[in-house]
Amino acid sequence: MKDKIRELVFNALDHLYQQGKVLKVRPESINIERPRNDSHGDFTTNIALQLASREKISPRECAEDILEIMPNCEFLERCEIAGPGFINFYVQAEAYLELIDEIRNSGPEFGQSRHNNSSKVLIEFVSSNPTGPLHVGHGRGAAFGDALARILAFAGYDVQTEYYVNDAGRQMDILTVSVWLRYLEDHGLVSEFPNRGYQGDYIRKISKELNEKYTKKFALQIETLFQELPDDDEAIIDELIRRTKNSLGDDYQVLFDLACRSMVQDIQQDLTEFGVVFDRWFHESQLVNNGDIESALTRLEENGYLYERDDAVWFRSTDFEDDKDRVVVRANGSKTYFASDIAYHYNKAERNYDQIINIFGADHHGYTKRIEASFQAMGNPADRLEFLMVQFAVLYRGSQKVSMSTREGEFVSLRELREEVGNDAARFFYVLRRSDQHMDFDLDLAKSESSENPVFYIQYAHARIASVFELVKDKAMETPDSRQPAYQLLVEKQEAELLRTLSQFPDIVLSAARSRAPHLVAYYLRNLAQQFHAYYNEHPFLSSENELRLARLGLIDAIRVVIANGLGILGVSAPLNM
């Protein structure tokens, strides 16, 4: 409907252009929106105000010229000029009736768009360090990122998803040392454990795996391991890393690889069970192996953005509004974590995506400016890289806030949350609010089977419709598939409201894609479910006269399709019974 109105307006403007009254207008510049107030029609455009500002003419006169030359259209009841020059369009009620069969015939494809099918998009999300299982905080990033990828694909974008595995650096060394110490403890060789080591049960699980695969191979008797350590906890763990590497020699890498592989496999399995499947798992170690770190730094040097100071190499990030310059090569010659991030984005840029989206946790907000700076310094346009921030989700059991520290091993894992409330509730609750808004996860509400639980309420609407068609089948009644319904019999106010809501679904999907806002789909589904339940409770379906029954069955079948499509792009199931 929106595209049809845009075409009518464009054709009118093209005639005005040929008459020399306005300059050439591109169709995509004609903004057709739904007014906030239903009394202002079904659609509205501000194109007359835009043209008036550009061409120094009266907006109302411009609107009058558009309507005067715009041909009559059978699906429009009337058009009106409002305010300073808005054009409001009122759609014939009958025009919405055609939508029912369009939805039913399109099925899973209804709501899809082809407007953006030339845009290649890469979305990186979650990317949690493989130093512990995913917790409920990571779950929000996973649900948001996957829903956004599904929505973008549904809206016509060519989308790929990626998980960046930080399999290098100090945190992975701490994981390796933690596993080895638990392994030595299992063999009765040590009884101490550093405060900065990873202490969760998952460490013991990996040490058990190490023991099963290698038995006593790494069971070294090292009496001096904990002797004469520094006083500071961070210095202690660094010294233990050094001593572990010296003690194990080449075998250190074997233990390192096993610990990393075990954690990555656990994370991958957890996400797969959550319905989140990545197109690519990109390992930080690849950047070293394929020379991307050196290539990226060379690019920055050639572009004049590196300099030396205090024997270190610095990146001029202040040239791009960062608050200070950043070290990329330390005085001892080692590369910083930031150098790896520069290289990773160099690698992404070389893969020729039109849009690169990074979904970061809110705690990384201060880190984005330096990445943006390096991306631009390598010659990439600023708008090609986009950061979306996800606030932490805080889980409450009653009034008790649950700790999620991976160091202390006191976190509630995503796996535990899924087992308790189910994937559907977890995914829907995670995307029910804007990603940059703080979220308290109401565990009791997520488990409840009531109208207060939005995902249950929406899924129940789908199941209710399915149950109606089961009764139709049992009673051997006619269905909309066996005979074309007389949809003009749908004259109730609630039926008209449902049809208008159904017509909005493609626009909602496109808006959610362009604004990176899966919550818009969640809100829409909740509203549609509310309208359906009210309609279901007030109007009979099976007891109606045959012609009216067929029409109403067609309508609720269209509702079923839209609910299933909406839930699908959020990664939530549409059950047939509950």
PDB file of N, CA and C in Angstrom, residues 71-104:
ATOM      1  N   PRO A  71      -3.774  11.240 -10.241  1.00  0.00           N
ATOM      2  CA  PRO A  71      -4.998  10.581 -10.744  1.00  0.00           C
ATOM      3  C   PRO A  71      -5.805   9.950  -9.619  1.00  0.00           C
ATOM      4  N   ASN A  72      -7.103   9.814  -9.847  1.00  0.00           N
ATOM      5  CA  ASN A  72      -7.944   9.121  -8.882  1.00  0.00           C
ATOM      6  C   ASN A  72      -7.514   7.656  -8.792  1.00  0.00           C
ATOM      7  N   CYS A  73      -7.593   7.148  -7.612  1.00  0.00           N
ATOM      8  CA  CYS A  73      -7.169   5.758  -7.409  1.00  0.00           C
ATOM      9  C   CYS A  73      -8.264   5.031  -6.641  1.00  0.00           C
ATOM     10  N   GLU A  74      -8.622   3.854  -7.110  1.00  0.00           N
ATOM     11  CA  GLU A  74      -9.763   3.147  -6.538  1.00  0.00           C
ATOM     12  C   GLU A  74      -9.523   2.704  -5.100  1.00  0.00           C
ATOM     13  N   PHE A  75      -8.267   2.540  -4.686  1.00  0.00           N
ATOM     14  CA  PHE A  75      -8.053   2.063  -3.312  1.00  0.00           C
ATOM     15  C   PHE A  75      -8.004   3.215  -2.309  1.00  0.00           C
ATOM     16  N   LEU A  76      -8.063   4.472  -2.803  1.00  0.00           N
ATOM     17  CA  LEU A  76      -8.062   5.619  -1.897  1.00  0.00           C
ATOM     18  C   LEU A  76      -9.477   6.185  -1.771  1.00  0.00           C
ATOM     19  N   GLU A  77      -9.899   6.374  -0.543  1.00  0.00           N
ATOM     20  CA  GLU A  77     -11.206   6.968  -0.285  1.00  0.00           C
ATOM     21  C   GLU A  77     -11.159   8.465  -0.527  1.00  0.00           C
ATOM     22  N   ARG A  78     -10.093   9.120  -0.011  1.00  0.00           N
ATOM     23  CA  ARG A  78      -9.907  10.557  -0.224  1.00  0.00           C
ATOM     24  C   ARG A  78      -8.488  10.946   0.183  1.00  0.00           C
ATOM     25  N   CYS A  79      -8.081  12.146  -0.232  1.00  0.00           N
ATOM     26  CA  CYS A  79      -6.795  12.724   0.166  1.00  0.00           C
ATOM     27  C   CYS A  79      -7.056  14.131   0.689  1.00  0.00           C
ATOM     28  N   GLU A  80      -6.356  14.529   1.734  1.00  0.00           N
ATOM     29  CA  GLU A  80      -6.584  15.842   2.331  1.00  0.00           C
ATOM     30  C   GLU A  80      -5.251  16.512   2.639  1.00  0.00           C
ATOM     31  N   ILE A  81      -5.266  17.823   2.564  1.00  0.00           N
ATOM     32  CA  ILE A  81      -4.104  18.615   2.968  1.00  0.00           C
ATOM     33  C   ILE A  81      -4.319  19.044   4.410  1.00  0.00           C
ATOM     34  N   ALA A  82      -3.298  18.834   5.230  1.00  0.00           N
ATOM     35  CA  ALA A  82      -3.425  19.152   6.647  1.00  0.00           C
ATOM     36  C   ALA A  82      -2.248  20.005   7.108  1.00  0.00           C
ATOM     37  N   GLY A  83      -2.538  20.848   8.097  1.00  0.00           N
ATOM     38  CA  GLY A  83      -1.481  21.657   8.692  1.00  0.00           C
ATOM     39  C   GLY A  83      -0.790  22.527   7.672  1.00  0.00           C
ATOM     40  N   PRO A  84       0.533  22.644   7.778  1.00  0.00           N
ATOM     41  CA  PRO A  84       1.273  23.540   6.863  1.00  0.00           C
ATOM     42  C   PRO A  84       1.428  22.994   5.461  1.00  0.00           C
ATOM     43  N   GLY A  85       1.093  21.699   5.239  1.00  0.00           N
ATOM     44  CA  GLY A  85       1.225  21.157   3.894  1.00  0.00           C
ATOM     45  C   GLY A  85       1.376  19.648   3.833  1.00  0.00           C
ATOM     46  N   PHE A  86       1.031  18.980   4.917  1.00  0.00           N
ATOM     47  CA  PHE A  86       1.028  17.512   4.885  1.00  0.00           C
ATOM     48  C   PHE A  86      -0.105  17.030   3.983  1.00  0.00           C
ATOM     49  N   ILE A  87       0.121  15.900   3.317  1.00  0.00           N
ATOM     50  CA  ILE A  87      -0.933  15.270   2.525  1.00  0.00           C
ATOM     51  C   ILE A  87      -1.294  13.958   3.206  1.00  0.00           C
ATOM     52  N   ASN A  88      -2.549  13.851   3.612  1.00  0.00           N
ATOM     53  CA  ASN A  88      -3.025  12.640   4.284  1.00  0.00           C
ATOM     54  C   ASN A  88      -3.857  11.803   3.322  1.00  0.00           C
ATOM     55  N   PHE A  89      -3.637  10.494   3.364  1.00  0.00           N
ATOM     56  CA  PHE A  89      -4.317   9.571   2.464  1.00  0.00           C
ATOM     57  C   PHE A  89      -5.206   8.632   3.266  1.00  0.00           C
ATOM     58  N   TYR A  90      -6.454   8.528   2.859  1.00  0.00           N
ATOM     59  CA  TYR A  90      -7.427   7.647   3.516  1.00  0.00           C
ATOM     60  C   TYR A  90      -7.730   6.483   2.573  1.00  0.00           C
ATOM     61  N   VAL A  91      -7.424   5.282   3.023  1.00  0.00           N
ATOM     62  CA  VAL A  91      -7.549   4.100   2.177  1.00  0.00           C
ATOM     63  C   VAL A  91      -8.953   3.512   2.306  1.00  0.00           C
ATOM     64  N   GLN A  92      -9.519   3.083   1.175  1.00  0.00           N
ATOM     65  CA  GLN A  92     -10.814   2.412   1.176  1.00  0.00           C
ATOM     66  C   GLN A  92     -10.742   1.151   2.060  1.00  0.00           C
ATOM     67  N   ALA A  93     -11.757   0.926   2.844  1.00  0.00           N
ATOM     68  CA  ALA A  93     -11.773  -0.261   3.705  1.00  0.00           C
ATOM     69  C   ALA A  93     -11.658  -1.537   2.883  1.00  0.00           C
ATOM     70  N   GLU A  94     -12.274  -1.534   1.704  1.00  0.00           N
ATOM     71  CA  GLU A  94     -12.248  -2.722   0.857  1.00  0.00           C
ATOM     72  C   GLU A  94     -10.829  -3.064   0.390  1.00  0.00           C
ATOM     73  N   ALA A  95      -9.980  -2.041   0.301  1.00  0.00           N
ATOM     74  CA  ALA A  95      -8.628  -2.276  -0.189  1.00  0.00           C
ATOM     75  C   ALA A  95      -7.849  -3.185   0.754  1.00  0.00           C
ATOM     76  N   TYR A  96      -8.148  -3.077   2.042  1.00  0.00           N
ATOM     77  CA  TYR A  96      -7.463  -3.913   3.021  1.00  0.00           C
ATOM     78  C   TYR A  96      -7.891  -5.372   2.923  1.00  0.00           C
ATOM     79  N   LEU A  97      -9.100  -5.592   2.395  1.00  0.00           N
ATOM     80  CA  LEU A  97      -9.592  -6.968   2.316  1.00  0.00           C
ATOM     81  C   LEU A  97      -8.739  -7.823   1.386  1.00  0.00           C
ATOM     82  N   GLU A  98      -8.170  -7.196   0.349  1.00  0.00           N
ATOM     83  CA  GLU A  98      -7.304  -7.936  -0.568  1.00  0.00           C
ATOM     84  C   GLU A  98      -6.058  -8.466   0.132  1.00  0.00           C
ATOM     85  N   LEU A  99      -5.738  -7.838   1.248  1.00  0.00           N
ATOM     86  CA  LEU A  99      -4.526  -8.205   1.977  1.00  0.00           C
ATOM     87  C   LEU A  99      -4.611  -9.614   2.558  1.00  0.00           C
ATOM     88  N   ILE A 100      -5.823 -10.062   2.878  1.00  0.00           N
ATOM     89  CA  ILE A 100      -5.969 -11.365   3.548  1.00  0.00           C
ATOM     90  C   ILE A 100      -5.398 -12.480   2.693  1.00  0.00           C
ATOM     91  N   ASP A 101      -5.832 -12.549   1.442  1.00  0.00           N
ATOM     92  CA  ASP A 101      -5.324 -13.614   0.577  1.00  0.00           C
ATOM     93  C   ASP A 101      -3.857 -13.376   0.200  1.00  0.00           C
ATOM     94  N   GLU A 102      -3.454 -12.120   0.128  1.00  0.00           N
ATOM     95  CA  GLU A 102      -2.047 -11.834  -0.145  1.00  0.00           C
ATOM     96  C   GLU A 102      -1.164 -12.425   0.955  1.00  0.00           C
ATOM     97  N   ILE A 103      -1.592 -12.248   2.197  1.00  0.00           N
ATOM     98  CA  ILE A 103      -0.832 -12.792   3.328  1.00  0.00           C
ATOM     99  C   ILE A 103      -0.854 -14.307   3.302  1.00  0.00           C
ATOM    100  N   ARG A 104      -2.036 -14.877   3.116  1.00  0.00           N
ATOM    101  CA  ARG A 104      -2.170 -16.327   3.156  1.00  0.00           C
ATOM    102  C   ARG A 104      -1.400 -16.989   2.011  1.00  0.00           C
TER     103      ARG A 104
END
